[in-house]
Structure formats: C-alpha cells, structure tokens
Amino acid sequence: GQVHRAKLPTGESVVVKIKRDGVDHSYHSDVMLILGVFQLMRVLSPKHKEDLSLFEKLFREVCHNFKNELDFEKEVKNLQEFA
C-alpha cells in the first residue's frame, strides 16, 4: 500500500497507509497462479526439480512477508510493540 504523512485536525502528525480495494483477492489469485506454474515446470522439466524447489521456497517466503504487509492490524500491533 501507499504510505503518506498527514496531520489530524488536532495538529498531531500521523502516517496513513492506503490499501487498494480488492488487493487481497488479487494477491491470493496471483500467488496461486505462480505456484501452479512451479508445479507445471516440475512436470515439464524434472531435471530442474531441485532448482525449482529453491525458487518456490524463496517465493513462498516473499509471499509470507508480503501477506504480513497487507495485514494492517498485525502491522499496527508490531509498530506498538517496537515503538
């Protein structure tokens, strides 16, 4: 999401993070599509199965981190914990 600085009517500075409508659904669809491509590549190119497994593991880790970025409630809790 996009992050912007803003001021409340009280004058307090805040950070506003904007999440586009439907991004959760798009994220899930894109991830499932790419995981399907990994499965297809394993079938079509079995000699590269080990390499594909490493790329898939990396992709899943990136997806996990990105999913956490989409969870604003979790992000607020993390900010409060480390602030």
PDB file of N, CA and C in Angstrom:
ATOM      1  N   GLY A   1       0.812  -1.189   0.000  1.00  0.00           N
ATOM      2  CA  GLY A   1       0.000   0.000   0.000  1.00  0.00           C
ATOM      3  C   GLY A   1       0.858   1.256   0.000  1.00  0.00           C
ATOM      4  N   GLN A   2       0.228   2.324  -0.314  1.00  0.00           N
ATOM      5  CA  GLN A   2       0.908   3.613  -0.294  1.00  0.00           C
ATOM      6  C   GLN A   2       0.912   4.173   1.121  1.00  0.00           C
ATOM      7  N   VAL A   3       2.000   4.857   1.472  1.00  0.00           N
ATOM      8  CA  VAL A   3       2.133   5.455   2.791  1.00  0.00           C
ATOM      9  C   VAL A   3       2.279   6.963   2.622  1.00  0.00           C
ATOM     10  N   HIS A   4       1.501   7.706   3.410  1.00  0.00           N
ATOM     11  CA  HIS A   4       1.522   9.167   3.329  1.00  0.00           C
ATOM     12  C   HIS A   4       1.588   9.764   4.727  1.00  0.00           C
ATOM     13  N   ARG A   5       2.213  10.926   4.824  1.00  0.00           N
ATOM     14  CA  ARG A   5       2.176  11.706   6.068  1.00  0.00           C
ATOM     15  C   ARG A   5       0.905  12.542   6.043  1.00  0.00           C
ATOM     16  N   ALA A   6       0.358  12.753   7.235  1.00  0.00           N
ATOM     17  CA  ALA A   6      -0.853  13.576   7.325  1.00  0.00           C
ATOM     18  C   ALA A   6      -0.883  14.242   8.693  1.00  0.00           C
ATOM     19  N   LYS A   7      -1.759  15.217   8.810  1.00  0.00           N
ATOM     20  CA  LYS A   7      -1.973  15.882  10.102  1.00  0.00           C
ATOM     21  C   LYS A   7      -3.444  15.782  10.446  1.00  0.00           C
ATOM     22  N   LEU A   8      -3.693  15.403  11.688  1.00  0.00           N
ATOM     23  CA  LEU A   8      -5.062  15.377  12.185  1.00  0.00           C
ATOM     24  C   LEU A   8      -5.515  16.805  12.462  1.00  0.00           C
ATOM     25  N   PRO A   9      -6.832  17.037  12.560  1.00  0.00           N
ATOM     26  CA  PRO A   9      -7.313  18.387  12.886  1.00  0.00           C
ATOM     27  C   PRO A   9      -6.724  18.933  14.184  1.00  0.00           C
ATOM     28  N   THR A  10      -6.269  18.027  15.060  1.00  0.00           N
ATOM     29  CA  THR A  10      -5.656  18.441  16.326  1.00  0.00           C
ATOM     30  C   THR A  10      -4.219  18.920  16.133  1.00  0.00           C
ATOM     31  N   GLY A  11      -3.675  18.709  14.915  1.00  0.00           N
ATOM     32  CA  GLY A  11      -2.294  19.085  14.636  1.00  0.00           C
ATOM     33  C   GLY A  11      -1.311  17.941  14.794  1.00  0.00           C
ATOM     34  N   GLU A  12      -1.796  16.818  15.297  1.00  0.00           N
ATOM     35  CA  GLU A  12      -0.931  15.650  15.500  1.00  0.00           C
ATOM     36  C   GLU A  12      -0.526  15.064  14.143  1.00  0.00           C
ATOM     37  N   SER A  13       0.769  14.775  13.979  1.00  0.00           N
ATOM     38  CA  SER A  13       1.259  14.140  12.760  1.00  0.00           C
ATOM     39  C   SER A  13       1.001  12.645  12.821  1.00  0.00           C
ATOM     40  N   VAL A  14       0.550  12.093  11.708  1.00  0.00           N
ATOM     41  CA  VAL A  14       0.264  10.659  11.624  1.00  0.00           C
ATOM     42  C   VAL A  14       0.755  10.133  10.284  1.00  0.00           C
ATOM     43  N   VAL A  15       0.788   8.832  10.185  1.00  0.00           N
ATOM     44  CA  VAL A  15       1.100   8.156   8.932  1.00  0.00           C
ATOM     45  C   VAL A  15      -0.158   7.419   8.497  1.00  0.00           C
ATOM     46  N   VAL A  16      -0.508   7.580   7.231  1.00  0.00           N
ATOM     47  CA  VAL A  16      -1.696   6.929   6.683  1.00  0.00           C
ATOM     48  C   VAL A  16      -1.237   5.930   5.628  1.00  0.00           C
ATOM     49  N   LYS A  17      -1.670   4.695   5.770  1.00  0.00           N
ATOM     50  CA  LYS A  17      -1.334   3.671   4.788  1.00  0.00           C
ATOM     51  C   LYS A  17      -2.613   3.279   4.059  1.00  0.00           C
ATOM     52  N   ILE A  18      -2.569   3.323   2.742  1.00  0.00           N
ATOM     53  CA  ILE A  18      -3.749   3.077   1.923  1.00  0.00           C
ATOM     54  C   ILE A  18      -3.637   1.709   1.267  1.00  0.00           C
ATOM     55  N   LYS A  19      -4.700   0.930   1.396  1.00  0.00           N
ATOM     56  CA  LYS A  19      -4.758  -0.383   0.761  1.00  0.00           C
ATOM     57  C   LYS A  19      -5.857  -0.352  -0.289  1.00  0.00           C
ATOM     58  N   ARG A  20      -5.491  -0.674  -1.500  1.00  0.00           N
ATOM     59  CA  ARG A  20      -6.470  -0.647  -2.589  1.00  0.00           C
ATOM     60  C   ARG A  20      -7.512  -1.737  -2.407  1.00  0.00           C
ATOM     61  N   ASP A  21      -8.733  -1.410  -2.761  1.00  0.00           N
ATOM     62  CA  ASP A  21      -9.839  -2.352  -2.679  1.00  0.00           C
ATOM     63  C   ASP A  21      -9.553  -3.561  -3.576  1.00  0.00           C
ATOM     64  N   GLY A  22      -9.706  -4.743  -3.047  1.00  0.00           N
ATOM     65  CA  GLY A  22      -9.527  -5.968  -3.826  1.00  0.00           C
ATOM     66  C   GLY A  22      -8.112  -6.487  -3.894  1.00  0.00           C
ATOM     67  N   VAL A  23      -7.172  -5.801  -3.234  1.00  0.00           N
ATOM     68  CA  VAL A  23      -5.775  -6.230  -3.325  1.00  0.00           C
ATOM     69  C   VAL A  23      -5.578  -7.606  -2.683  1.00  0.00           C
ATOM     70  N   ASP A  24      -6.325  -7.928  -1.642  1.00  0.00           N
ATOM     71  CA  ASP A  24      -6.187  -9.241  -1.002  1.00  0.00           C
ATOM     72  C   ASP A  24      -6.548 -10.359  -1.976  1.00  0.00           C
ATOM     73  N   HIS A  25      -7.659 -10.175  -2.688  1.00  0.00           N
ATOM     74  CA  HIS A  25      -8.101 -11.185  -3.652  1.00  0.00           C
ATOM     75  C   HIS A  25      -7.089 -11.307  -4.796  1.00  0.00           C
ATOM     76  N   SER A  26      -6.619 -10.180  -5.306  1.00  0.00           N
ATOM     77  CA  SER A  26      -5.633 -10.191  -6.393  1.00  0.00           C
ATOM     78  C   SER A  26      -4.352 -10.884  -5.954  1.00  0.00           C
ATOM     79  N   TYR A  27      -3.916 -10.586  -4.730  1.00  0.00           N
ATOM     80  CA  TYR A  27      -2.706 -11.195  -4.187  1.00  0.00           C
ATOM     81  C   TYR A  27      -2.850 -12.712  -4.165  1.00  0.00           C
ATOM     82  N   HIS A  28      -3.965 -13.175  -3.607  1.00  0.00           N
ATOM     83  CA  HIS A  28      -4.195 -14.621  -3.489  1.00  0.00           C
ATOM     84  C   HIS A  28      -4.232 -15.280  -4.872  1.00  0.00           C
ATOM     85  N   SER A  29      -4.938 -14.680  -5.812  1.00  0.00           N
ATOM     86  CA  SER A  29      -5.035 -15.234  -7.170  1.00  0.00           C
ATOM     87  C   SER A  29      -3.669 -15.306  -7.835  1.00  0.00           C
ATOM     88  N   ASP A  30      -2.881 -14.246  -7.693  1.00  0.00           N
ATOM     89  CA  ASP A  30      -1.546 -14.210  -8.306  1.00  0.00           C
ATOM     90  C   ASP A  30      -0.629 -15.273  -7.705  1.00  0.00           C
ATOM     91  N   VAL A  31      -0.685 -15.421  -6.394  1.00  0.00           N
ATOM     92  CA  VAL A  31       0.162 -16.413  -5.727  1.00  0.00           C
ATOM     93  C   VAL A  31      -0.213 -17.818  -6.190  1.00  0.00           C
ATOM     94  N   MET A  32      -1.503 -18.107  -6.240  1.00  0.00           N
ATOM     95  CA  MET A  32      -1.947 -19.429  -6.660  1.00  0.00           C
ATOM     96  C   MET A  32      -1.534 -19.708  -8.109  1.00  0.00           C
ATOM     97  N   LEU A  33      -1.622 -18.708  -8.960  1.00  0.00           N
ATOM     98  CA  LEU A  33      -1.215 -18.867 -10.356  1.00  0.00           C
ATOM     99  C   LEU A  33       0.272 -19.200 -10.450  1.00  0.00           C
ATOM    100  N   ILE A  34       1.103 -18.474  -9.732  1.00  0.00           N
ATOM    101  CA  ILE A  34       2.548 -18.696  -9.798  1.00  0.00           C
ATOM    102  C   ILE A  34       2.922 -20.055  -9.190  1.00  0.00           C
ATOM    103  N   LEU A  35       2.255 -20.444  -8.109  1.00  0.00           N
ATOM    104  CA  LEU A  35       2.521 -21.773  -7.545  1.00  0.00           C
ATOM    105  C   LEU A  35       2.133 -22.861  -8.532  1.00  0.00           C
ATOM    106  N   GLY A  36       1.070 -22.640  -9.281  1.00  0.00           N
ATOM    107  CA  GLY A  36       0.676 -23.581 -10.331  1.00  0.00           C
ATOM    108  C   GLY A  36       1.731 -23.673 -11.425  1.00  0.00           C
ATOM    109  N   VAL A  37       2.341 -22.554 -11.756  1.00  0.00           N
ATOM    110  CA  VAL A  37       3.421 -22.549 -12.751  1.00  0.00           C
ATOM    111  C   VAL A  37       4.610 -23.369 -12.240  1.00  0.00           C
ATOM    112  N   PHE A  38       4.926 -23.241 -10.958  1.00  0.00           N
ATOM    113  CA  PHE A  38       6.008 -24.059 -10.383  1.00  0.00           C
ATOM    114  C   PHE A  38       5.687 -25.544 -10.539  1.00  0.00           C
ATOM    115  N   GLN A  39       4.450 -25.934 -10.259  1.00  0.00           N
ATOM    116  CA  GLN A  39       4.064 -27.349 -10.393  1.00  0.00           C
ATOM    117  C   GLN A  39       4.203 -27.810 -11.842  1.00  0.00           C
ATOM    118  N   LEU A  40       3.740 -27.001 -12.773  1.00  0.00           N
ATOM    119  CA  LEU A  40       3.833 -27.347 -14.184  1.00  0.00           C
ATOM    120  C   LEU A  40       5.298 -27.469 -14.620  1.00  0.00           C
ATOM    121  N   MET A  41       6.127 -26.568 -14.165  1.00  0.00           N
ATOM    122  CA  MET A  41       7.542 -26.595 -14.533  1.00  0.00           C
ATOM    123  C   MET A  41       8.222 -27.851 -13.987  1.00  0.00           C
ATOM    124  N   ARG A  42       7.808 -28.299 -12.802  1.00  0.00           N
ATOM    125  CA  ARG A  42       8.382 -29.523 -12.236  1.00  0.00           C
ATOM    126  C   ARG A  42       8.058 -30.728 -13.118  1.00  0.00           C
ATOM    127  N   VAL A  43       6.839 -30.753 -13.656  1.00  0.00           N
ATOM    128  CA  VAL A  43       6.423 -31.858 -14.517  1.00  0.00           C
ATOM    129  C   VAL A  43       7.145 -31.786 -15.865  1.00  0.00           C
ATOM    130  N   LEU A  44       7.232 -30.586 -16.430  1.00  0.00           N
ATOM    131  CA  LEU A  44       7.831 -30.428 -17.752  1.00  0.00           C
ATOM    132  C   LEU A  44       9.351 -30.503 -17.748  1.00  0.00           C
ATOM    133  N   SER A  45       9.953 -30.197 -16.612  1.00  0.00           N
ATOM    134  CA  SER A  45      11.411 -30.181 -16.538  1.00  0.00           C
ATOM    135  C   SER A  45      11.896 -30.832 -15.244  1.00  0.00           C
ATOM    136  N   PRO A  46      11.707 -32.155 -15.134  1.00  0.00           N
ATOM    137  CA  PRO A  46      12.060 -32.837 -13.869  1.00  0.00           C
ATOM    138  C   PRO A  46      13.530 -32.724 -13.491  1.00  0.00           C
ATOM    139  N   LYS A  47      14.407 -32.516 -14.463  1.00  0.00           N
ATOM    140  CA  LYS A  47      15.834 -32.425 -14.115  1.00  0.00           C
ATOM    141  C   LYS A  47      16.161 -31.131 -13.365  1.00  0.00           C
ATOM    142  N   HIS A  48      15.250 -30.155 -13.390  1.00  0.00           N
ATOM    143  CA  HIS A  48      15.447 -28.898 -12.665  1.00  0.00           C
ATOM    144  C   HIS A  48      14.605 -28.829 -11.383  1.00  0.00           C
ATOM    145  N   LYS A  49      14.113 -29.973 -10.968  1.00  0.00           N
ATOM    146  CA  LYS A  49      13.212 -30.042  -9.806  1.00  0.00           C
ATOM    147  C   LYS A  49      13.830 -29.407  -8.555  1.00  0.00           C
ATOM    148  N   GLU A  50      15.104 -29.668  -8.307  1.00  0.00           N
ATOM    149  CA  GLU A  50      15.764 -29.128  -7.104  1.00  0.00           C
ATOM    150  C   GLU A  50      15.863 -27.603  -7.172  1.00  0.00           C
ATOM    151  N   ASP A  51      16.252 -27.079  -8.337  1.00  0.00           N
ATOM    152  CA  ASP A  51      16.328 -25.627  -8.508  1.00  0.00           C
ATOM    153  C   ASP A  51      14.958 -24.986  -8.329  1.00  0.00           C
ATOM    154  N   LEU A  52      13.951 -25.608  -8.917  1.00  0.00           N
ATOM    155  CA  LEU A  52      12.589 -25.072  -8.805  1.00  0.00           C
ATOM    156  C   LEU A  52      12.129 -25.063  -7.354  1.00  0.00           C
ATOM    157  N   SER A  53      12.505 -26.084  -6.604  1.00  0.00           N
ATOM    158  CA  SER A  53      12.128 -26.134  -5.184  1.00  0.00           C
ATOM    159  C   SER A  53      12.734 -24.969  -4.415  1.00  0.00           C
ATOM    160  N   LEU A  54      13.983 -24.618  -4.740  1.00  0.00           N
ATOM    161  CA  LEU A  54      14.614 -23.478  -4.076  1.00  0.00           C
ATOM    162  C   LEU A  54      13.904 -22.173  -4.431  1.00  0.00           C
ATOM    163  N   PHE A  55      13.581 -22.003  -5.722  1.00  0.00           N
ATOM    164  CA  PHE A  55      12.864 -20.793  -6.139  1.00  0.00           C
ATOM    165  C   PHE A  55      11.476 -20.720  -5.504  1.00  0.00           C
ATOM    166  N   GLU A  56      10.818 -21.871  -5.419  1.00  0.00           N
ATOM    167  CA  GLU A  56       9.487 -21.886  -4.807  1.00  0.00           C
ATOM    168  C   GLU A  56       9.574 -21.542  -3.325  1.00  0.00           C
ATOM    169  N   LYS A  57      10.579 -22.057  -2.652  1.00  0.00           N
ATOM    170  CA  LYS A  57      10.765 -21.744  -1.232  1.00  0.00           C
ATOM    171  C   LYS A  57      10.992 -20.247  -1.042  1.00  0.00           C
ATOM    172  N   LEU A  58      11.826 -19.655  -1.882  1.00  0.00           N
ATOM    173  CA  LEU A  58      12.071 -18.214  -1.826  1.00  0.00           C
ATOM    174  C   LEU A  58      10.783 -17.443  -2.119  1.00  0.00           C
ATOM    175  N   PHE A  59      10.052 -17.871  -3.143  1.00  0.00           N
ATOM    176  CA  PHE A  59       8.796 -17.218  -3.499  1.00  0.00           C
ATOM    177  C   PHE A  59       7.804 -17.274  -2.331  1.00  0.00           C
ATOM    178  N   ARG A  60       7.693 -18.425  -1.692  1.00  0.00           N
ATOM    179  CA  ARG A  60       6.768 -18.560  -0.555  1.00  0.00           C
ATOM    180  C   ARG A  60       7.166 -17.630   0.595  1.00  0.00           C
ATOM    181  N   GLU A  61       8.464 -17.476   0.827  1.00  0.00           N
ATOM    182  CA  GLU A  61       8.929 -16.575   1.887  1.00  0.00           C
ATOM    183  C   GLU A  61       8.569 -15.127   1.557  1.00  0.00           C
ATOM    184  N   VAL A  62       8.796 -14.730   0.303  1.00  0.00           N
ATOM    185  CA  VAL A  62       8.431 -13.375  -0.124  1.00  0.00           C
ATOM    186  C   VAL A  62       6.927 -13.179   0.024  1.00  0.00           C
ATOM    187  N   CYS A  63       6.137 -14.174  -0.365  1.00  0.00           N
ATOM    188  CA  CYS A  63       4.672 -14.088  -0.244  1.00  0.00           C
ATOM    189  C   CYS A  63       4.247 -13.937   1.208  1.00  0.00           C
ATOM    190  N   HIS A  64       4.893 -14.686   2.082  1.00  0.00           N
ATOM    191  CA  HIS A  64       4.562 -14.602   3.509  1.00  0.00           C
ATOM    192  C   HIS A  64       4.809 -13.184   4.028  1.00  0.00           C
ATOM    193  N   ASN A  65       5.950 -12.620   3.661  1.00  0.00           N
ATOM    194  CA  ASN A  65       6.268 -11.257   4.099  1.00  0.00           C
ATOM    195  C   ASN A  65       5.306 -10.242   3.506  1.00  0.00           C
ATOM    196  N   PHE A  66       4.957 -10.423   2.233  1.00  0.00           N
ATOM    197  CA  PHE A  66       4.030  -9.511   1.575  1.00  0.00           C
ATOM    198  C   PHE A  66       2.639  -9.612   2.206  1.00  0.00           C
ATOM    199  N   LYS A  67       2.231 -10.822   2.523  1.00  0.00           N
ATOM    200  CA  LYS A  67       0.917 -11.025   3.159  1.00  0.00           C
ATOM    201  C   LYS A  67       0.863 -10.301   4.497  1.00  0.00           C
ATOM    202  N   ASN A  68       1.951 -10.341   5.239  1.00  0.00           N
ATOM    203  CA  ASN A  68       2.006  -9.612   6.508  1.00  0.00           C
ATOM    204  C   ASN A  68       1.878  -8.110   6.289  1.00  0.00           C
ATOM    205  N   GLU A  69       2.438  -7.615   5.180  1.00  0.00           N
ATOM    206  CA  GLU A  69       2.321  -6.186   4.853  1.00  0.00           C
ATOM    207  C   GLU A  69       0.869  -5.805   4.581  1.00  0.00           C
ATOM    208  N   LEU A  70       0.079  -6.742   4.078  1.00  0.00           N
ATOM    209  CA  LEU A  70      -1.327  -6.469   3.776  1.00  0.00           C
ATOM    210  C   LEU A  70      -2.214  -6.533   5.019  1.00  0.00           C
ATOM    211  N   ASP A  71      -1.691  -7.114   6.092  1.00  0.00           N
ATOM    212  CA  ASP A  71      -2.458  -7.241   7.334  1.00  0.00           C
ATOM    213  C   ASP A  71      -2.180  -6.019   8.207  1.00  0.00           C
ATOM    214  N   PHE A  72      -3.010  -4.990   8.042  1.00  0.00           N
ATOM    215  CA  PHE A  72      -2.780  -3.727   8.749  1.00  0.00           C
ATOM    216  C   PHE A  72      -2.919  -3.877  10.260  1.00  0.00           C
ATOM    217  N   GLU A  73      -3.820  -4.739  10.712  1.00  0.00           N
ATOM    218  CA  GLU A  73      -3.975  -4.933  12.163  1.00  0.00           C
ATOM    219  C   GLU A  73      -2.699  -5.518  12.768  1.00  0.00           C
ATOM    220  N   LYS A  74      -2.110  -6.479  12.078  1.00  0.00           N
ATOM    221  CA  LYS A  74      -0.854  -7.072  12.540  1.00  0.00           C
ATOM    222  C   LYS A  74       0.264  -6.033  12.513  1.00  0.00           C
ATOM    223  N   GLU A  75       0.265  -5.207  11.477  1.00  0.00           N
ATOM    224  CA  GLU A  75       1.294  -4.175  11.349  1.00  0.00           C
ATOM    225  C   GLU A  75       1.196  -3.158  12.491  1.00  0.00           C
ATOM    226  N   VAL A  76      -0.016  -2.775  12.863  1.00  0.00           N
ATOM    227  CA  VAL A  76      -0.210  -1.852  13.974  1.00  0.00           C
ATOM    228  C   VAL A  76       0.305  -2.472  15.270  1.00  0.00           C
ATOM    229  N   LYS A  77      -0.009  -3.742  15.497  1.00  0.00           N
ATOM    230  CA  LYS A  77       0.469  -4.426  16.712  1.00  0.00           C
ATOM    231  C   LYS A  77       2.002  -4.446  16.745  1.00  0.00           C
ATOM    232  N   ASN A  78       2.611  -4.734  15.578  1.00  0.00           N
ATOM    233  CA  ASN A  78       4.086  -4.744  15.517  1.00  0.00           C
ATOM    234  C   ASN A  78       4.653  -3.362  15.795  1.00  0.00           C
ATOM    235  N   LEU A  79       4.042  -2.331  15.236  1.00  0.00           N
ATOM    236  CA  LEU A  79       4.513  -0.963  15.484  1.00  0.00           C
ATOM    237  C   LEU A  79       4.408  -0.600  16.959  1.00  0.00           C
ATOM    238  N   GLN A  80       3.298  -0.983  17.581  1.00  0.00           N
ATOM    239  CA  GLN A  80       3.099  -0.682  19.002  1.00  0.00           C
ATOM    240  C   GLN A  80       4.106  -1.434  19.856  1.00  0.00           C
ATOM    241  N   GLU A  81       4.403  -2.667  19.453  1.00  0.00           N
ATOM    242  CA  GLU A  81       5.340  -3.489  20.217  1.00  0.00           C
ATOM    243  C   GLU A  81       6.764  -2.932  20.156  1.00  0.00           C
ATOM    244  N   PHE A  82       7.164  -2.427  18.997  1.00  0.00           N
ATOM    245  CA  PHE A  82       8.546  -1.989  18.804  1.00  0.00           C
ATOM    246  C   PHE A  82       8.723  -0.472  18.939  1.00  0.00           C
ATOM    247  N   ALA A  83       7.651   0.256  19.164  1.00  0.00           N
ATOM    248  CA  ALA A  83       7.745   1.711  19.277  1.00  0.00           C
ATOM    249  C   ALA A  83       8.184   2.136  20.666  1.00  0.00           C
TER     250      ALA A  83
END
